Short mmCIF file of C-alpha atoms and ligand atoms in Angstrom, two decimals:
data_model
loop_
_atom_site.label_atom_id
_atom_site.label_comp_id
_atom_site.label_asym_id
_atom_site.label_seq_id
_atom_site.Cartn_x
_atom_site.Cartn_y
_atom_site.Cartn_z
CA MET A 1 3.44 16.43 -14.45
CA GLU A 2 1.24 17.95 -10.90
CA SER A 3 -0.59 20.44 -13.00
CA ALA A 4 -1.55 17.98 -15.87
CA SER A 5 -2.54 15.07 -13.92
CA THR A 6 -6.33 15.57 -12.51
CA MET A 7 -6.86 14.24 -8.82
CA GLU A 8 -9.62 11.62 -9.22
CA PRO A 9 -12.43 12.07 -6.23
CA LEU A 10 -13.11 8.80 -4.70
CA THR A 11 -16.43 7.45 -6.31
CA GLU A 12 -18.47 4.60 -5.40
CA CYS A 13 -19.30 2.73 -8.74
CA GLU A 14 -21.89 0.51 -9.10
CA GLY A 15 -20.91 -3.11 -10.10
CA PHE A 16 -18.03 -4.61 -12.32
CA ASP A 17 -20.43 -4.76 -15.57
CA GLN A 18 -20.35 -0.85 -15.13
CA LEU A 19 -16.69 -1.05 -15.93
CA GLY A 20 -16.05 -2.08 -19.37
CA LEU A 21 -14.50 -4.87 -19.09
CA ALA A 22 -13.24 -7.55 -21.28
CA PRO A 23 -17.46 -9.63 -21.09
CA ALA A 24 -14.35 -13.16 -20.32
CA VAL A 25 -12.80 -10.97 -17.55
CA LEU A 26 -15.99 -10.03 -16.05
CA ALA A 27 -17.30 -13.98 -16.40
CA THR A 28 -14.32 -14.41 -14.17
CA VAL A 29 -14.67 -11.50 -11.87
CA GLN A 30 -18.40 -12.96 -11.25
CA THR A 31 -16.97 -16.72 -10.75
CA LEU A 32 -15.07 -15.70 -7.99
CA GLY A 33 -18.34 -14.40 -6.15
CA TYR A 34 -15.94 -10.73 -6.32
CA GLU A 35 -19.66 -8.49 -5.55
CA THR A 36 -18.84 -5.14 -5.58
CA PRO A 37 -15.47 -3.71 -7.01
CA THR A 38 -12.95 -1.94 -4.39
CA PRO A 39 -12.46 2.35 -4.48
CA ILE A 40 -9.64 0.86 -6.17
CA GLN A 41 -10.76 -0.66 -8.33
CA CYS A 42 -13.94 2.08 -9.06
CA GLN A 43 -11.62 4.80 -9.93
CA CYS A 44 -8.42 2.71 -11.86
CA ILE A 45 -10.40 0.86 -14.80
CA PRO A 46 -12.07 2.58 -16.55
CA HIS A 47 -9.20 5.01 -17.16
CA LEU A 48 -6.29 1.65 -17.56
CA LEU A 49 -9.48 0.76 -19.58
CA ASP A 50 -8.70 4.01 -22.35
CA GLY A 51 -4.85 3.56 -21.80
CA ARG A 52 -4.27 6.27 -19.15
CA ASP A 53 -1.02 6.21 -17.43
CA LEU A 54 -2.17 6.33 -13.42
CA LEU A 55 -0.25 6.45 -10.87
CA GLY A 56 -1.81 5.51 -7.71
CA GLN A 57 -1.47 5.15 -3.88
CA ALA A 58 -2.75 2.57 -2.54
CA GLN A 59 -1.61 -0.13 -0.57
CA THR A 60 -1.76 -3.80 -0.16
CA GLY A 61 -5.59 -5.59 0.74
CA THR A 62 -7.00 -2.69 -1.30
CA GLY A 63 -8.04 -4.47 -4.26
CA LYS A 64 -5.00 -3.45 -6.38
CA THR A 65 -3.81 -5.72 -7.62
CA ALA A 66 -7.15 -6.83 -9.59
CA ALA A 67 -7.50 -2.58 -9.76
CA PHE A 68 -4.73 -3.14 -12.63
CA ALA A 69 -4.81 -6.97 -13.82
CA LEU A 70 -8.64 -7.00 -14.53
CA PRO A 71 -8.38 -3.50 -17.19
CA LEU A 72 -5.09 -5.31 -18.72
CA ILE A 73 -5.88 -7.71 -19.38
CA SER A 74 -8.97 -6.70 -21.16
CA ARG A 75 -7.30 -5.00 -23.39
CA VAL A 76 -4.71 -8.50 -24.67
CA ASP A 77 -4.84 -8.90 -27.85
CA LEU A 78 -4.56 -12.92 -27.69
CA GLY A 79 -4.09 -13.20 -31.67
CA ALA A 80 -1.23 -10.59 -31.87
CA GLY A 81 1.90 -13.06 -31.94
CA PRO A 82 4.37 -14.17 -29.01
CA LYS A 83 5.69 -11.26 -27.48
CA PRO A 84 5.10 -9.90 -24.40
CA GLN A 85 2.06 -6.89 -23.90
CA VAL A 86 2.12 -6.36 -20.53
CA LEU A 87 5.14 -5.98 -17.54
CA VAL A 88 4.29 -5.58 -14.03
CA LEU A 89 7.77 -5.08 -12.12
CA THR A 90 7.17 -6.15 -8.65
CA PRO A 91 10.30 -6.33 -5.49
CA THR A 92 10.20 -9.65 -4.53
CA ARG A 93 9.80 -13.15 -6.14
CA GLU A 94 6.89 -13.44 -3.74
CA LEU A 95 4.96 -10.58 -5.05
CA ALA A 96 5.57 -11.57 -8.66
CA LEU A 97 4.86 -15.37 -7.70
CA GLN A 98 1.08 -12.97 -6.00
CA VAL A 99 0.67 -11.07 -8.89
CA ALA A 100 1.49 -13.67 -11.73
CA GLU A 101 -1.16 -16.10 -9.95
CA ALA A 102 -3.67 -13.18 -10.14
CA PHE A 103 -3.29 -12.40 -13.69
CA GLN A 104 -4.04 -16.27 -14.44
CA THR A 105 -6.55 -16.71 -12.10
CA TYR A 106 -8.42 -12.94 -13.26
CA ALA A 107 -8.23 -14.73 -17.27
CA ARG A 108 -8.35 -18.12 -16.65
CA ASN A 109 -12.02 -17.36 -18.91
CA LEU A 110 -8.88 -16.17 -22.16
CA ARG A 111 -8.11 -19.68 -24.33
CA GLY A 112 -4.25 -19.88 -24.85
CA PHE A 113 -3.79 -16.57 -22.61
CA HIS A 114 -0.30 -16.89 -21.02
CA VAL A 115 1.53 -14.96 -17.42
CA LEU A 116 4.96 -15.96 -17.07
CA PRO A 117 6.59 -14.78 -13.90
CA LEU A 118 10.20 -13.70 -14.25
CA TYR A 119 12.45 -13.87 -10.98
CA GLY A 120 16.37 -14.89 -9.32
CA GLY A 121 16.63 -17.91 -8.41
CA SER A 122 14.31 -20.17 -10.83
CA SER A 123 16.43 -21.60 -13.73
CA PHE A 124 17.01 -19.02 -16.54
CA GLY A 125 16.73 -21.34 -18.83
CA LEU A 126 13.44 -21.83 -18.28
CA GLN A 127 12.06 -18.99 -18.16
CA ALA A 128 14.40 -18.27 -21.59
CA ARG A 129 12.57 -21.00 -23.35
CA ALA A 130 8.66 -19.57 -22.08
CA LEU A 131 9.15 -16.97 -23.17
CA GLU A 132 10.46 -18.41 -27.03
CA ARG A 133 6.78 -20.59 -26.84
CA GLY A 134 5.29 -16.94 -25.89
CA VAL A 135 3.64 -15.32 -23.19
CA HIS A 136 1.26 -12.33 -22.55
CA VAL A 137 2.44 -10.82 -19.65
CA ILE A 138 5.23 -11.12 -17.39
CA VAL A 139 5.55 -10.12 -13.71
CA GLY A 140 8.71 -9.81 -12.90
CA THR A 141 11.60 -8.25 -10.30
CA PRO A 142 13.86 -5.49 -11.85
CA GLY A 143 17.39 -7.97 -11.67
CA ARG A 144 16.24 -10.72 -13.45
CA VAL A 145 14.33 -8.60 -16.58
CA MET A 146 16.89 -7.11 -16.81
CA ASP A 147 19.05 -10.11 -17.34
CA HIS A 148 16.55 -11.34 -20.10
CA LEU A 149 16.00 -8.25 -21.63
CA ARG A 150 20.85 -7.87 -22.30
CA ARG A 151 21.32 -11.44 -23.46
CA GLY A 152 18.43 -10.85 -25.75
CA THR A 153 15.81 -13.97 -23.88
CA LEU A 154 12.55 -10.62 -23.50
CA ASP A 155 12.13 -8.61 -26.35
CA LEU A 156 9.46 -5.28 -25.03
CA ALA A 157 9.63 -3.91 -28.52
CA GLY A 158 5.38 -5.73 -28.40
CA LEU A 159 4.87 -3.76 -25.05
CA ARG A 160 1.52 -1.98 -24.30
CA ALA A 161 1.59 -1.68 -21.17
CA LEU A 162 4.11 -1.34 -17.49
CA VAL A 163 3.23 -1.94 -14.62
CA LEU A 164 5.47 -0.33 -11.42
CA ASP A 165 4.01 -2.69 -7.72
CA GLU A 166 4.67 -1.13 -4.75
CA ALA A 167 7.42 1.29 -6.53
CA ASP A 168 8.64 2.84 -3.16
CA GLU A 169 9.46 0.04 -2.15
CA MET A 170 10.85 -1.53 -5.21
CA LEU A 171 13.00 2.09 -4.83
CA ASP A 172 13.78 0.83 -1.26
CA MET A 173 16.00 -2.05 -2.54
CA GLY A 174 18.09 0.59 -5.28
CA PHE A 175 16.44 -0.33 -8.15
CA ALA A 176 15.75 2.82 -9.60
CA GLU A 177 18.61 3.14 -12.18
CA ASP A 178 16.85 -0.09 -13.36
CA ILE A 179 13.45 0.87 -13.18
CA ASP A 180 15.38 3.30 -15.26
CA TRP A 181 17.29 1.26 -18.27
CA ILE A 182 14.11 -0.76 -18.03
CA PHE A 183 11.96 2.55 -19.22
CA GLU A 184 14.26 2.86 -22.41
CA GLN A 185 13.99 -0.52 -24.08
CA THR A 186 10.27 -0.11 -23.92
CA PRO A 187 8.46 1.41 -26.57
CA ALA A 188 7.10 4.99 -26.03
CA GLU A 189 3.69 4.38 -27.28
CA ARG A 190 3.29 2.28 -23.96
CA GLN A 191 1.07 2.65 -21.10
CA VAL A 192 2.26 3.33 -17.67
CA ALA A 193 0.73 2.55 -14.50
CA LEU A 194 2.58 3.11 -11.35
CA PHE A 195 1.31 2.24 -7.50
CA SER A 196 2.53 3.27 -4.60
CA ALA A 197 1.49 2.42 -0.47
CA THR A 198 3.77 5.44 -0.02
CA MET A 199 4.33 9.52 -2.35
CA PRO A 200 8.10 10.37 -1.81
CA GLU A 201 9.65 13.08 -3.82
CA ALA A 202 11.67 10.04 -5.57
CA ILE A 203 8.34 8.23 -6.53
CA ARG A 204 6.89 11.43 -7.94
CA ARG A 205 11.07 12.13 -10.55
CA VAL A 206 10.06 8.47 -11.95
CA ALA A 207 6.04 9.66 -12.20
CA HIS A 208 7.04 12.40 -13.20
CA ALA A 209 9.96 11.37 -15.65
CA HIS A 210 7.72 8.12 -17.21
CA LEU A 211 4.35 8.32 -16.95
CA ARG A 212 2.27 11.06 -19.51
CA ASP A 213 -0.32 12.88 -18.45
CA PRO A 214 -1.14 10.87 -15.56
CA VAL A 215 -4.27 10.12 -14.02
CA GLU A 216 -3.89 10.49 -10.27
CA VAL A 217 -5.93 7.83 -7.64
CA ARG A 218 -5.55 8.05 -3.65
CA LEU A 219 -6.51 6.21 -1.73
CA LEU A 220 -7.43 7.03 1.49
CA ALA A 221 -7.06 4.00 3.46
CA ALA A 222 -9.34 3.35 6.94
CA THR A 223 -6.61 4.13 8.85
CA GLU A 224 -5.78 7.95 7.80
CA THR A 225 -6.29 10.32 9.96
CA VAL A 226 -8.81 13.61 8.85
CA ASP A 227 -8.55 16.41 8.64
CA THR A 228 -10.36 17.89 11.56
CA ILE A 229 -8.19 16.58 13.74
CA ASP A 230 -4.66 18.35 14.11
CA GLN A 231 -1.34 16.36 14.39
CA TYR A 232 1.72 17.92 15.63
CA HIS A 233 5.21 16.59 15.98
CA CYS A 234 8.12 17.13 18.69
CA LEU A 235 12.20 16.59 17.62
CA VAL A 236 13.37 14.95 21.04
CA THR A 237 15.37 13.55 22.06
CA ARG A 238 14.67 9.87 24.36
CA PHE A 239 16.31 11.19 27.54
CA HIS A 240 14.32 14.14 27.23
CA LYS A 241 10.94 12.78 26.22
CA LEU A 242 9.22 13.01 29.46
CA ASP A 243 9.66 16.00 30.23
CA VAL A 244 8.67 17.17 27.47
CA LEU A 245 4.95 14.95 27.53
CA THR A 246 5.09 16.47 31.00
CA ARG A 247 5.38 20.03 29.72
CA VAL A 248 2.53 19.35 27.14
CA LEU A 249 0.59 17.80 29.08
CA GLU A 250 1.18 21.37 31.46
CA VAL A 251 0.15 23.79 28.96
CA GLU A 252 -2.12 21.27 26.71
CA THR A 253 -5.68 21.48 28.00
CA PHE A 254 -7.24 17.87 27.08
CA ASP A 255 -10.38 15.75 28.65
CA ALA A 256 -8.96 11.89 27.95
CA MET A 257 -6.16 10.94 26.58
CA LEU A 258 -4.89 7.90 25.37
CA VAL A 259 -0.59 7.52 24.90
CA PHE A 260 0.77 5.09 22.80
CA VAL A 261 4.28 3.31 23.60
CA ARG A 262 5.76 0.60 21.49
CA THR A 263 6.43 -2.26 24.74
CA LYS A 264 4.53 -3.29 27.22
CA ILE A 265 7.12 -2.58 29.83
CA GLN A 266 6.74 0.60 28.74
CA THR A 267 2.98 1.90 29.97
CA LEU A 268 3.56 0.50 33.55
CA GLU A 269 7.28 2.86 33.44
CA VAL A 270 5.70 5.48 31.76
CA ALA A 271 2.17 5.64 33.45
CA GLU A 272 4.93 5.99 36.51
CA LYS A 273 6.03 8.65 36.02
CA LEU A 274 3.35 10.55 34.19
CA ALA A 275 1.32 9.96 38.20
CA ALA A 276 4.87 11.00 40.41
CA HIS A 277 3.89 14.03 38.35
CA GLY A 278 0.48 13.86 39.63
CA PHE A 279 -1.47 12.87 36.87
CA ASN A 280 -4.28 10.25 36.57
CA ALA A 281 -2.72 7.77 34.49
CA GLU A 282 -3.15 3.86 34.20
CA PRO A 283 -1.47 1.40 31.63
CA LEU A 284 -3.30 -0.89 29.21
CA ASN A 285 -1.63 -3.49 27.87
CA GLY A 286 -1.95 -7.45 26.57
CA ASP A 287 -0.49 -8.64 30.39
CA MET A 288 -3.85 -7.24 31.68
CA THR A 289 -7.14 -9.92 32.07
CA GLN A 290 -9.98 -8.79 29.72
CA SER A 291 -11.83 -7.38 32.42
CA GLU A 292 -8.67 -5.78 33.71
CA ARG A 293 -8.71 -3.78 30.32
CA GLU A 294 -12.48 -3.17 30.44
CA ARG A 295 -12.21 -1.84 33.68
CA THR A 296 -9.80 0.30 33.35
CA VAL A 297 -11.62 1.96 29.25
CA GLU A 298 -14.70 1.93 31.44
CA ARG A 299 -12.53 4.27 33.86
CA LEU A 300 -11.69 5.98 31.58
CA LYS A 301 -15.07 6.99 29.34
CA ARG A 302 -16.92 7.78 33.21
CA GLY A 303 -13.93 10.71 33.79
CA ARG A 304 -12.69 8.85 36.79
CA LEU A 305 -9.93 8.49 34.89
CA ASP A 306 -7.56 10.84 32.39
CA ILE A 307 -4.84 9.17 30.58
CA LEU A 308 -3.97 5.45 28.92
CA VAL A 309 -0.36 4.29 28.39
CA ALA A 310 -0.90 1.84 25.51
CA THR A 311 0.51 0.30 23.55
CA ASP A 312 -1.25 0.04 19.99
CA VAL A 313 -2.22 -4.39 19.89
CA ALA A 314 -3.81 -3.98 23.38
CA ALA A 315 -5.81 -0.13 22.28
CA ARG A 316 -7.35 -1.61 19.31
CA GLY A 317 -10.34 0.10 18.34
CA LEU A 318 -11.21 1.78 21.51
CA ASP A 319 -14.09 3.84 20.54
CA LEU A 320 -13.37 6.93 23.28
CA GLU A 321 -16.01 10.23 22.88
CA ARG A 322 -13.57 11.96 26.00
CA LEU A 323 -10.94 11.58 23.52
CA SER A 324 -9.35 14.26 22.99
CA LEU A 325 -5.70 14.69 22.35
CA VAL A 326 -3.29 10.97 21.35
CA VAL A 327 0.40 11.14 22.27
CA ASN A 328 2.42 8.62 20.42
CA TYR A 329 4.96 9.03 22.36
CA ASP A 330 7.47 6.06 19.99
CA ILE A 331 6.97 6.13 16.63
CA PRO A 332 4.76 4.25 15.08
CA THR A 333 5.67 0.33 13.72
CA ASP A 334 2.88 0.17 11.71
CA PRO A 335 1.50 3.07 9.93
P1 AMP B 1 -4.88 -7.14 -3.74
O1 AMP B 1 -4.92 -6.05 -1.75
O2 AMP B 1 -4.48 -6.70 -4.60
O3 AMP B 1 -3.27 -7.43 -2.70
O4 AMP B 1 -6.70 -8.13 -2.44
C1 AMP B 1 -6.72 -8.12 -1.92
C2 AMP B 1 -7.39 -9.30 -1.85
O5 AMP B 1 -8.99 -8.85 -2.54
C3 AMP B 1 -7.46 -10.62 -2.76
O6 AMP B 1 -6.83 -11.42 -2.63
C4 AMP B 1 -8.40 -9.86 -3.70
O7 AMP B 1 -8.20 -11.41 -4.18
C5 AMP B 1 -9.43 -10.16 -3.56
N1 AMP B 1 -10.58 -9.05 -4.32
C6 AMP B 1 -9.92 -8.17 -5.02
N2 AMP B 1 -10.61 -7.69 -5.19
C7 AMP B 1 -12.28 -7.88 -4.60
C8 AMP B 1 -13.43 -7.80 -4.98
N3 AMP B 1 -13.97 -6.35 -5.68
N4 AMP B 1 -14.37 -7.76 -4.00
C9 AMP B 1 -14.11 -9.24 -3.43
N5 AMP B 1 -12.67 -9.31 -3.19
C10 AMP B 1 -11.37 -9.22 -4.17
#
């Protein structure tokens, strides 16, 4: 799959009216006040409208839901009968509800359009009745979707598109085999879009098994590092971390430096120990007043201080010209 797929460059696009959405969908987007498509929308919408398979790396908050919902709604055939045409699989019921609501909103100008969320914990019978009446789009968790397929209350013979949303989460939750099984219940000629915040090997395997010549879209989040930054990691036991850090500092030439630790207490401990080793280090944490923090950062900027030991919360948004080295003393919890 990798050789066949194409990596699309991060392109800006003019506006929603350039993307080829159905007029009723475009009208909704405009009444919602969305002015310009987000980068992931620019990259995904034309391909999904073309019927291409798509492998997208994107996080929540990037406009990902609209990136697949708008084109797939545009392709729904309202007169095609009661069988679902689009299935979105999500890891959790909360996400299923959220995505179903988004579909409902984006399709509000389409008369007779129906979307149904399917998740465990809500009445099977009610869901079955809604399915019988006919829906165009289903958004569900793998477990409940399988239940309906097994009991014959859901028939995917008319399915045109399948979306895996937050696929890495679904695999982490142990849904890999369920997903494979659901794929087996769909027609061969369906379109597939797989979205995942991360692209580990397991996701590539799913993509390889189920996607056909996918367009690959990767959204560089603003928080991702650029290639002018060299990155290294050291595997050390907890007890040797400080030793290793001081040794790195002895051999590495740096101007100003930031050490990230997880807790406020650690900012004090690590700064103190570095100072004991002769380094010019001070803590930066949320217990300090705003003016104390500003003074400390100012000293670093002016070269009176070389090392700040900070929690990521305290250091958020710092802009430091002198900064030449950053150490994650603890593995960050937030990528
Ligand atoms: P998502 O990444 O799908 O969770 O979307 C994040 C939020 O952005 C949602 O509340 C959307 O309503 C909103 N949104 C999506 N696309 C756009 C856009 N092009 N312009 C403005 N807001 C948007």
